[in-house]
Amino acid sequence: MRGWRPSGGMLGDNSLVPVYNERSRLRPAISWGEGHRCRRIQATSRYNLMEATSMDRHTANRLRKRRGVALRGILITGGLLVTLPLIGWLILPRLSLSSEESGPMLATVTRGPFVHDITERGELESASNVDITCQVKSRSGGVAIIDVVPEGTMIDPEHCVPENAIIPLEAILQVEQWREENGFRIVGLPTPSGLPPAESIDTDGSRTTLTLAASEASGPSGGTSAAEATGSQSPGPAGSDGRASGGQSAGGGKVADSNGEGQRDTGPSAPSVKGPPVLTFEDIKDKMILVKLNSKELEDQLIQQKIVCENSKAAVEQAKSTYDTALIAMKEYLEGKYQEEWQDLQRQLVEAQESHSRAKEYLSYSQILYSKGFISDNELAANRFDVTKTQLAVEMINTRIKVLEQYTKEKILGQLRADIATAKAKLAAVEQSYELDLKQLRDIEEQIVNCTIFARRPGQVVYANLRGRYGREEIVIEPGTTIRERQAILRLPDPRRMQVNAKINEAKVALIEPGMRASIRLEASPDELLYGEVIDVGDYPAPT
């Protein structure tokens, strides 16, 4: 098939010449070019030929623009490569010249003390606290706080119960019922608010900044400021070191040394008495209750345990009756049934012996009569049979007496002794079980008593909140918080013996020794500077 192509010797003219398309015999092929680039398209009419010509011009313009952009980029890059080294060559000599002209910094060497100050944050606390702990025995999830007196509440001596006094459960239940009927708060004093007139404690002032003189070449350490910081060793309003707890059925009456050195008597020596006093409702109704713990579950256990104790008591009575019956059966046999059987056999023996004696007399008389012919042979034989019969009866009764004394008596006594031993063992078992049930009942009552903690020491109440990592509080004392056994709930600090508990970085703790001077600044009083001394450095790092 014929086609068209540009005429002339070069491929840029617009004249067309026919060409032959080998691949397609249906459509004419048109080829044109610009310079040394050619392009071949399929065209079906002259309109397609005009469209192809305009597209070739657009492509040529776009190629010219690309060549211009590339040329400008090359020129800019070359200029930078030449300019930057020239600028660096001009500036560097001036910088080196200014360094040489300035020279090293010089100072005069002198001899004097070197003080290394270490500044850390700490907690202001009392060195002597009376800890009021939870004495409710540990259970699966602990025990929850129902109500607690506000922090900062002042406890006066007249609001406290004696430390060694025992408070019965009945008295506590009467106090709770009396307060509920009168609309009083369960904790605190028997008033609608439960609060005595007291000043609020500034808990924000417990944060301090401790500055320690860790090392110094010369100069005194301690002095008058250290003495003022340590203070007097006499007990404050909260008493000496101690730990107030629930005690044995006393609602928080056991006091132990906070250093773990055991219990001690803090009161004056008194003459020997029979035991600790047992308080009544009238003795405790006007006293201050510090903490009320949840005792609902314990009260349910108390009811169930009372039922168990009643069943155990019935079992004890039944076992006692069985044991007493066994003892009576033994006495009954020895003094009753055995004597009755033995006497009956003795009676039968006497009767048999009497019959045998008469039978022998009849036989002798019959033999005389038989010799004279007054009786027959049969009558004589009958008399002889009666003698033999009575003789056998006597022997049989003697045998029965022997069996009774040697066998029957021992057999029955052995059975009765076994019954007595069994009844005694069962009685001992049920009595021990009853004692255990009663002990558990008393233990539950004691736990219920420990759920109501009375004030036993004067002082100011501070919550025993526990701080975790990064100063965050892990346990916050408030209603609803679950408390475990022996965990501190409240503290009664001694304001006369205060200390700062600071955590020093492990890299700096080796520079601190007991006796070094320390300056303390409270966040509550930032303008006032206190002085003290280091009294203890921990041997091991604090847990994080």
PDB file of C-alpha atoms in Angstrom, residues 10 38 45 59 72 92 120 133 145 198 203 223 277 309 318 334-335 405 409 429 460 475 502 517 522:
ATOM      1  CA  MET A  10      16.260  16.196   4.830  1.00  0.00           C
ATOM      2  CA  CYS A  38      12.163  10.929  13.215  1.00  0.00           C
ATOM      3  CA  SER A  45      -6.886  11.266   6.952  1.00  0.00           C
ATOM      4  CA  THR A  59       7.542  18.490  22.113  1.00  0.00           C
ATOM      5  CA  ARG A  72      21.443  27.301  34.605  1.00  0.00           C
ATOM      6  CA  LEU A  92      40.572  31.093  58.536  1.00  0.00           C
ATOM      7  CA  GLU A 120      18.718  16.948  97.885  1.00  0.00           C
ATOM      8  CA  THR A 133      -1.636  -0.142 113.341  1.00  0.00           C
ATOM      9  CA  ILE A 145     -11.487   1.605 106.333  1.00  0.00           C
ATOM     10  CA  ALA A 198      -8.129  21.620 116.856  1.00  0.00           C
ATOM     11  CA  THR A 203       0.893  18.765 105.479  1.00  0.00           C
ATOM     12  CA  GLY A 223      28.620  22.888 116.829  1.00  0.00           C
ATOM     13  CA  PRO A 277      -9.123  -3.290 133.946  1.00  0.00           C
ATOM     14  CA  CYS A 309     -20.288 -23.530 119.311  1.00  0.00           C
ATOM     15  CA  GLN A 318     -24.127 -35.956 124.779  1.00  0.00           C
ATOM     16  CA  LEU A 334     -20.754 -55.191 139.748  1.00  0.00           C
ATOM     17  CA  GLU A 335     -23.149 -54.176 142.466  1.00  0.00           C
ATOM     18  CA  GLU A 405     -17.129 -65.809 138.206  1.00  0.00           C
ATOM     19  CA  LYS A 409     -18.044 -61.533 134.795  1.00  0.00           C
ATOM     20  CA  ALA A 429     -12.432 -35.106 121.640  1.00  0.00           C
ATOM     21  CA  GLN A 460      -1.890  15.107 116.799  1.00  0.00           C
ATOM     22  CA  ILE A 475      -1.403   3.892  99.892  1.00  0.00           C
ATOM     23  CA  ALA A 502      16.539  12.436 102.426  1.00  0.00           C
ATOM     24  CA  ARG A 517      26.741  19.796 109.179  1.00  0.00           C
ATOM     25  CA  LEU A 522      11.294  24.056 104.559  1.00  0.00           C
TER      26      LEU A 522
END
